[in-house]
């Protein structure tokens, strides 16, 4: 079945943590919009139609340590078993240290083009060199009033047939 212009938008509103120097998959527990793209098992961004897709993501990183720490983020794509790391997909981010009694924060994100067959998935993985770094949601704030921040957001849109 051809799903004209498949897309999906997914997010998470819980903090996500990792053990230092351990590959950890990002989780998406909220589906904001979906047409032919879905999340399976909270991690697998799965397409119903073959094609080239634009995957965009962002995450709100938090560091509660007095030292700056690094995070790596990369893709795993459908393969035998749990998926295969996508060569060349890793990005490295330095998360600011805590300062003046406040945690260090940075929001990072970028996009990838991925080729997927119908039923294939892609996952976003991360690791940090120190467990003081987490992916953090931020509740609604006051002074000034502003809405909450999702810990992670991802969108996937169909670009072209292969």
Short mmCIF file of N, CA, C and O in Angstrom, two decimals, residues 30-136:
data_model
loop_
_atom_site.label_atom_id
_atom_site.label_comp_id
_atom_site.label_asym_id
_atom_site.label_seq_id
_atom_site.Cartn_x
_atom_site.Cartn_y
_atom_site.Cartn_z
N UNK A 30 5.93 9.06 23.20
CA UNK A 30 4.78 9.85 22.74
C UNK A 30 4.81 9.94 21.22
O UNK A 30 5.84 10.29 20.64
N UNK A 31 3.69 9.63 20.60
CA UNK A 31 3.53 9.85 19.16
C UNK A 31 2.73 11.12 18.98
O UNK A 31 1.58 11.20 19.42
N UNK A 32 3.34 12.12 18.37
CA UNK A 32 2.68 13.41 18.15
C UNK A 32 1.88 13.40 16.85
O UNK A 32 0.75 13.90 16.82
N UNK A 33 2.47 12.87 15.79
CA UNK A 33 1.82 12.74 14.49
C UNK A 33 2.37 11.49 13.83
O UNK A 33 3.54 11.18 13.99
N UNK A 34 1.54 10.80 13.05
CA UNK A 34 2.05 9.61 12.35
C UNK A 34 1.19 9.27 11.14
O UNK A 34 -0.04 9.27 11.22
N UNK A 35 1.87 9.00 10.03
CA UNK A 35 1.24 8.51 8.82
C UNK A 35 2.28 7.64 8.10
O UNK A 35 3.14 8.14 7.40
N UNK A 36 2.25 6.35 8.37
CA UNK A 36 3.18 5.44 7.72
C UNK A 36 4.54 5.36 8.38
O UNK A 36 5.42 4.66 7.90
N UNK A 37 4.74 6.07 9.49
CA UNK A 37 5.95 5.96 10.31
C UNK A 37 5.48 5.77 11.74
O UNK A 37 4.60 6.49 12.21
N UNK A 38 6.05 4.79 12.44
CA UNK A 38 5.63 4.50 13.80
C UNK A 38 6.84 4.17 14.67
O UNK A 38 7.93 3.94 14.16
N UNK A 39 6.62 4.16 15.98
CA UNK A 39 7.65 3.74 16.92
C UNK A 39 7.27 2.36 17.43
O UNK A 39 6.17 2.16 17.93
N UNK A 40 8.20 1.41 17.31
CA UNK A 40 8.00 0.05 17.80
C UNK A 40 8.91 -0.13 19.02
O UNK A 40 10.08 0.25 18.98
N UNK A 41 8.38 -0.68 20.08
CA UNK A 41 9.13 -0.94 21.32
C UNK A 41 9.81 0.30 21.88
O UNK A 41 10.90 0.21 22.44
N UNK A 42 9.20 1.45 21.70
CA UNK A 42 9.66 2.75 22.22
C UNK A 42 10.97 3.25 21.60
O UNK A 42 11.40 4.34 21.92
N UNK A 43 11.61 2.49 20.71
CA UNK A 43 12.92 2.89 20.20
C UNK A 43 13.05 2.85 18.68
O UNK A 43 13.85 3.59 18.12
N UNK A 44 12.32 1.98 18.04
CA UNK A 44 12.51 1.72 16.61
C UNK A 44 11.59 2.59 15.77
O UNK A 44 10.39 2.35 15.70
N UNK A 45 12.16 3.60 15.11
CA UNK A 45 11.40 4.44 14.17
C UNK A 45 11.25 3.61 12.90
O UNK A 45 12.21 3.38 12.16
N UNK A 46 10.03 3.14 12.64
CA UNK A 46 9.76 2.10 11.65
C UNK A 46 8.89 2.66 10.53
O UNK A 46 7.92 3.36 10.80
N UNK A 47 9.25 2.32 9.28
CA UNK A 47 8.50 2.82 8.13
C UNK A 47 7.68 1.71 7.48
O UNK A 47 8.10 0.57 7.44
N UNK A 48 6.51 2.09 6.96
CA UNK A 48 5.65 1.15 6.26
C UNK A 48 5.92 1.14 4.76
O UNK A 48 5.52 0.21 4.06
N UNK A 49 6.62 2.16 4.27
CA UNK A 49 6.87 2.30 2.83
C UNK A 49 8.36 2.47 2.57
O UNK A 49 9.02 3.24 3.26
N UNK A 50 8.87 1.77 1.58
CA UNK A 50 10.28 1.92 1.19
C UNK A 50 10.54 3.33 0.70
O UNK A 50 9.67 3.97 0.11
N UNK A 51 11.76 3.81 0.95
CA UNK A 51 12.13 5.12 0.42
C UNK A 51 13.31 5.73 1.15
O UNK A 51 13.92 5.11 2.03
N UNK A 52 13.60 6.93 0.76
CA UNK A 52 14.61 7.75 1.44
C UNK A 52 13.86 8.65 2.40
O UNK A 52 12.88 9.31 2.02
N UNK A 53 14.32 8.69 3.65
CA UNK A 53 13.66 9.47 4.70
C UNK A 53 14.65 10.46 5.31
O UNK A 53 15.85 10.19 5.41
N UNK A 54 14.13 11.59 5.73
CA UNK A 54 14.90 12.58 6.48
C UNK A 54 14.55 12.40 7.95
O UNK A 54 13.41 12.62 8.36
N UNK A 55 15.53 11.96 8.73
CA UNK A 55 15.37 11.78 10.17
C UNK A 55 16.02 12.97 10.87
O UNK A 55 17.21 13.23 10.68
N UNK A 56 15.24 13.71 11.64
CA UNK A 56 15.75 14.84 12.42
C UNK A 56 15.49 14.55 13.89
O UNK A 56 14.44 14.00 14.23
N UNK A 57 16.42 14.93 14.74
CA UNK A 57 16.25 14.69 16.17
C UNK A 57 16.86 15.85 16.96
O UNK A 57 17.71 16.58 16.46
N UNK A 58 16.41 15.99 18.19
CA UNK A 58 17.05 16.89 19.15
C UNK A 58 16.86 16.31 20.54
O UNK A 58 15.88 15.60 20.80
N UNK A 59 17.82 16.58 21.42
CA UNK A 59 17.76 16.12 22.80
C UNK A 59 18.28 17.23 23.71
O UNK A 59 19.21 17.96 23.34
N UNK A 60 17.68 17.34 24.89
CA UNK A 60 18.05 18.33 25.89
C UNK A 60 18.99 17.65 26.89
O UNK A 60 18.54 16.90 27.75
N UNK A 61 20.29 17.89 26.75
CA UNK A 61 21.27 17.26 27.62
C UNK A 61 21.51 18.10 28.87
O UNK A 61 21.49 19.33 28.82
N UNK A 62 21.74 17.41 29.98
CA UNK A 62 21.98 18.03 31.28
C UNK A 62 23.25 17.45 31.88
O UNK A 62 23.49 16.24 31.78
N UNK A 63 24.06 18.29 32.51
CA UNK A 63 25.27 17.84 33.19
C UNK A 63 25.27 18.45 34.58
O UNK A 63 25.34 19.67 34.73
N UNK A 64 25.19 17.60 35.62
CA UNK A 64 25.18 18.12 36.98
C UNK A 64 26.54 18.03 37.67
O UNK A 64 26.65 18.22 38.88
N UNK A 65 27.60 17.78 36.91
CA UNK A 65 28.96 17.70 37.44
C UNK A 65 29.69 19.01 37.19
O UNK A 65 29.35 19.76 36.28
N UNK A 66 30.74 19.25 37.98
CA UNK A 66 31.53 20.48 37.81
C UNK A 66 32.51 20.39 36.64
O UNK A 66 33.17 21.37 36.31
N UNK A 67 32.62 19.21 36.02
CA UNK A 67 33.48 19.02 34.86
C UNK A 67 32.65 18.92 33.58
O UNK A 67 31.54 18.38 33.60
N UNK A 68 33.17 19.42 32.49
CA UNK A 68 32.56 19.27 31.18
C UNK A 68 32.63 17.78 30.80
O UNK A 68 33.63 17.13 31.09
N UNK A 69 31.58 17.24 30.16
CA UNK A 69 31.58 15.84 29.73
C UNK A 69 31.09 15.72 28.30
O UNK A 69 30.37 16.58 27.80
N UNK A 70 31.49 14.63 27.64
CA UNK A 70 31.16 14.40 26.23
C UNK A 70 30.05 13.38 26.07
O UNK A 70 29.91 12.45 26.86
N UNK A 71 29.30 13.56 24.98
CA UNK A 71 28.24 12.64 24.57
C UNK A 71 28.47 12.31 23.10
O UNK A 71 28.80 13.19 22.31
N UNK A 72 28.30 11.05 22.75
CA UNK A 72 28.28 10.62 21.35
C UNK A 72 26.87 10.20 21.01
O UNK A 72 26.19 9.56 21.83
N UNK A 73 26.41 10.52 19.79
CA UNK A 73 25.10 10.11 19.31
C UNK A 73 25.28 9.51 17.92
O UNK A 73 26.03 10.05 17.11
N UNK A 74 24.61 8.37 17.65
CA UNK A 74 24.74 7.72 16.35
C UNK A 74 23.47 6.94 16.03
O UNK A 74 22.59 6.79 16.86
N UNK A 75 23.42 6.44 14.81
CA UNK A 75 22.27 5.66 14.33
C UNK A 75 22.59 4.18 14.27
O UNK A 75 23.71 3.79 13.96
N UNK A 76 21.57 3.38 14.54
CA UNK A 76 21.57 1.95 14.23
C UNK A 76 20.38 1.72 13.33
O UNK A 76 19.29 2.21 13.58
N UNK A 77 20.62 0.97 12.26
CA UNK A 77 19.59 0.72 11.26
C UNK A 77 19.27 -0.75 11.22
O UNK A 77 20.10 -1.59 11.56
N UNK A 78 18.04 -1.07 10.78
CA UNK A 78 17.55 -2.44 10.68
C UNK A 78 18.62 -3.35 10.11
O UNK A 78 19.31 -3.01 9.16
N UNK A 79 18.76 -4.49 10.74
CA UNK A 79 19.72 -5.49 10.30
C UNK A 79 19.42 -6.78 11.00
O UNK A 79 18.37 -6.93 11.62
N UNK A 80 20.31 -7.72 10.94
CA UNK A 80 20.13 -8.97 11.64
C UNK A 80 20.26 -8.72 13.13
O UNK A 80 21.21 -8.12 13.59
N UNK A 81 19.29 -9.15 13.90
CA UNK A 81 19.31 -8.95 15.35
C UNK A 81 18.95 -7.52 15.72
O UNK A 81 17.99 -6.97 15.21
N UNK A 82 19.75 -6.88 16.58
CA UNK A 82 19.37 -5.59 17.13
C UNK A 82 19.62 -4.40 16.20
O UNK A 82 19.33 -3.27 16.58
N UNK A 83 20.15 -4.60 15.04
CA UNK A 83 20.45 -3.50 14.14
C UNK A 83 21.95 -3.33 13.98
O UNK A 83 22.74 -3.90 14.72
N UNK A 84 22.33 -2.53 13.00
CA UNK A 84 23.73 -2.34 12.66
C UNK A 84 24.06 -0.85 12.77
O UNK A 84 23.31 0.00 12.29
N UNK A 85 25.17 -0.53 13.44
CA UNK A 85 25.59 0.86 13.54
C UNK A 85 25.83 1.42 12.14
O UNK A 85 26.44 0.76 11.29
N UNK A 86 25.36 2.64 11.90
CA UNK A 86 25.51 3.29 10.60
C UNK A 86 26.86 4.00 10.56
O UNK A 86 27.11 4.92 11.34
N UNK A 87 27.72 3.55 9.66
CA UNK A 87 29.06 4.12 9.51
C UNK A 87 28.95 5.61 9.21
O UNK A 87 28.15 6.04 8.40
N UNK A 88 29.75 6.40 9.91
CA UNK A 88 29.81 7.84 9.67
C UNK A 88 28.71 8.64 10.35
O UNK A 88 28.63 9.85 10.17
N UNK A 89 27.86 8.00 11.17
CA UNK A 89 26.72 8.71 11.75
C UNK A 89 26.99 9.33 13.12
O UNK A 89 26.16 10.08 13.62
N UNK A 90 28.12 9.02 13.74
CA UNK A 90 28.36 9.50 15.09
C UNK A 90 28.72 10.97 15.13
O UNK A 90 29.54 11.45 14.36
N UNK A 91 28.07 11.67 16.06
CA UNK A 91 28.40 13.05 16.37
C UNK A 91 28.85 13.14 17.81
O UNK A 91 28.40 12.39 18.66
N UNK A 92 29.76 14.06 18.10
CA UNK A 92 30.30 14.25 19.45
C UNK A 92 29.91 15.62 19.96
O UNK A 92 30.09 16.63 19.26
N UNK A 93 29.37 15.67 21.17
CA UNK A 93 28.88 16.90 21.78
C UNK A 93 29.54 17.05 23.15
O UNK A 93 29.57 16.08 23.92
N UNK A 94 30.03 18.22 23.47
CA UNK A 94 30.54 18.51 24.82
C UNK A 94 29.45 19.23 25.59
O UNK A 94 28.95 20.27 25.16
N UNK A 95 29.08 18.66 26.75
CA UNK A 95 28.00 19.22 27.57
C UNK A 95 28.62 20.10 28.65
O UNK A 95 29.47 19.64 29.41
N UNK A 96 28.20 21.37 28.73
CA UNK A 96 28.80 22.29 29.70
C UNK A 96 28.67 21.77 31.13
O UNK A 96 27.71 21.09 31.48
N UNK A 97 29.65 22.12 31.95
CA UNK A 97 29.64 21.74 33.35
C UNK A 97 28.66 22.61 34.15
O UNK A 97 28.23 23.66 33.69
N UNK A 98 28.34 22.14 35.35
CA UNK A 98 27.52 22.96 36.24
C UNK A 98 28.33 24.19 36.65
O UNK A 98 29.56 24.16 36.71
N UNK A 99 27.63 25.28 36.93
CA UNK A 99 28.30 26.54 37.25
C UNK A 99 27.34 27.42 38.03
O UNK A 99 26.15 27.45 37.74
N UNK A 100 27.84 28.08 39.05
CA UNK A 100 27.01 28.97 39.84
C UNK A 100 25.82 28.29 40.48
O UNK A 100 24.78 28.91 40.65
N UNK A 101 25.95 27.00 40.78
CA UNK A 101 24.86 26.27 41.40
C UNK A 101 23.81 25.77 40.42
O UNK A 101 22.79 25.21 40.84
N UNK A 102 24.02 25.98 39.13
CA UNK A 102 23.08 25.53 38.11
C UNK A 102 23.72 24.44 37.25
O UNK A 102 24.90 24.52 36.92
N UNK A 103 22.93 23.44 36.87
CA UNK A 103 23.43 22.40 35.97
C UNK A 103 23.77 23.01 34.62
O UNK A 103 23.18 24.01 34.20
N UNK A 104 24.69 22.37 33.91
CA UNK A 104 24.99 22.75 32.53
C UNK A 104 23.98 22.10 31.60
O UNK A 104 23.59 20.95 31.80
N UNK A 105 23.55 22.84 30.57
CA UNK A 105 22.57 22.33 29.61
C UNK A 105 23.01 22.65 28.19
O UNK A 105 23.65 23.66 27.95
N UNK A 106 22.63 21.79 27.28
CA UNK A 106 22.73 22.10 25.87
C UNK A 106 21.68 21.29 25.14
O UNK A 106 21.38 20.15 25.52
N UNK A 107 21.10 21.88 24.11
CA UNK A 107 20.20 21.13 23.25
C UNK A 107 20.96 20.88 21.96
O UNK A 107 21.59 21.79 21.42
N UNK A 108 20.98 19.64 21.53
CA UNK A 108 21.72 19.28 20.32
C UNK A 108 20.79 18.52 19.39
O UNK A 108 19.85 17.86 19.84
N UNK A 109 21.05 18.62 18.11
CA UNK A 109 20.26 17.88 17.14
C UNK A 109 20.82 18.06 15.75
O UNK A 109 21.55 19.01 15.49
N UNK A 110 20.50 17.16 14.89
CA UNK A 110 20.86 17.26 13.48
C UNK A 110 19.99 16.30 12.70
O UNK A 110 19.11 15.67 13.25
N UNK A 111 20.23 16.21 11.42
CA UNK A 111 19.41 15.32 10.60
C UNK A 111 20.27 14.42 9.73
O UNK A 111 21.43 14.71 9.46
N UNK A 112 19.66 13.32 9.33
CA UNK A 112 20.27 12.32 8.46
C UNK A 112 19.28 11.98 7.35
O UNK A 112 18.07 11.99 7.57
N UNK A 113 19.78 11.61 6.19
CA UNK A 113 18.98 10.93 5.18
C UNK A 113 19.29 9.44 5.32
O UNK A 113 20.47 9.06 5.38
N UNK A 114 18.25 8.61 5.37
CA UNK A 114 18.42 7.17 5.48
C UNK A 114 17.54 6.48 4.44
O UNK A 114 16.44 6.94 4.15
N UNK A 115 18.05 5.40 3.87
CA UNK A 115 17.29 4.59 2.93
C UNK A 115 16.75 3.38 3.68
O UNK A 115 17.52 2.64 4.30
N UNK A 116 15.43 3.19 3.64
CA UNK A 116 14.79 2.12 4.38
C UNK A 116 13.83 1.36 3.48
O UNK A 116 13.17 1.95 2.63
N UNK A 117 13.76 0.06 3.66
CA UNK A 117 12.77 -0.78 3.00
C UNK A 117 11.52 -0.81 3.88
O UNK A 117 11.59 -0.52 5.07
N UNK A 118 10.40 -1.16 3.31
CA UNK A 118 9.16 -1.27 4.08
C UNK A 118 9.38 -2.22 5.27
O UNK A 118 9.92 -3.31 5.10
N UNK A 119 9.02 -1.78 6.46
CA UNK A 119 9.20 -2.58 7.67
C UNK A 119 10.52 -2.36 8.38
O UNK A 119 10.71 -2.86 9.49
N UNK A 120 11.45 -1.63 7.75
CA UNK A 120 12.75 -1.37 8.38
C UNK A 120 12.62 -0.30 9.46
O UNK A 120 11.67 0.48 9.49
N UNK A 121 13.62 -0.26 10.34
CA UNK A 121 13.64 0.74 11.40
C UNK A 121 15.02 1.38 11.50
O UNK A 121 16.01 0.88 10.98
N UNK A 122 15.05 2.50 12.21
CA UNK A 122 16.29 3.16 12.59
C UNK A 122 16.13 3.56 14.05
O UNK A 122 15.03 3.91 14.50
N UNK A 123 17.22 3.45 14.82
CA UNK A 123 17.22 3.86 16.22
C UNK A 123 18.30 4.92 16.42
O UNK A 123 19.29 4.95 15.69
N UNK A 124 18.14 5.75 17.45
CA UNK A 124 19.14 6.75 17.81
C UNK A 124 19.75 6.31 19.14
O UNK A 124 19.04 6.12 20.13
N UNK A 125 21.07 6.15 19.14
CA UNK A 125 21.81 5.68 20.31
C UNK A 125 22.72 6.78 20.82
O UNK A 125 23.14 7.66 20.06
N UNK A 126 23.05 6.72 22.11
CA UNK A 126 23.95 7.70 22.70
C UNK A 126 24.79 7.05 23.79
O UNK A 126 24.44 5.99 24.31
N UNK A 127 25.89 7.69 24.09
CA UNK A 127 26.73 7.29 25.22
C UNK A 127 27.38 8.55 25.78
O UNK A 127 27.50 9.56 25.08
N UNK A 128 27.77 8.48 27.02
CA UNK A 128 28.47 9.58 27.68
C UNK A 128 29.65 9.03 28.45
O UNK A 128 29.63 7.87 28.87
N UNK A 129 30.66 9.86 28.64
CA UNK A 129 31.82 9.40 29.38
C UNK A 129 31.62 9.53 30.89
O UNK A 129 32.49 9.15 31.67
N UNK A 130 30.44 10.06 31.33
CA UNK A 130 30.19 10.23 32.76
C UNK A 130 28.68 10.19 33.01
O UNK A 130 27.92 10.88 32.32
N UNK A 131 28.26 9.42 34.01
CA UNK A 131 26.83 9.27 34.31
C UNK A 131 26.20 10.54 34.86
O UNK A 131 24.98 10.59 35.06
N UNK A 132 26.98 11.60 35.09
CA UNK A 132 26.42 12.89 35.51
C UNK A 132 25.63 13.54 34.38
O UNK A 132 24.86 14.47 34.61
N UNK A 133 25.82 13.05 33.15
CA UNK A 133 25.10 13.58 31.99
C UNK A 133 23.83 12.76 31.77
O UNK A 133 23.87 11.53 31.81
N UNK A 134 22.74 13.44 31.54
CA UNK A 134 21.47 12.79 31.24
C UNK A 134 20.76 13.57 30.14
O UNK A 134 21.18 14.66 29.77
N UNK A 135 19.70 12.96 29.63
CA UNK A 135 18.80 13.66 28.73
C UNK A 135 17.61 14.05 29.59
O UNK A 135 16.97 13.18 30.19
N UNK A 136 17.33 15.34 29.68
CA UNK A 136 16.40 15.83 30.68
C UNK A 136 15.18 16.51 30.07
O UNK A 136 15.31 17.32 29.16
#
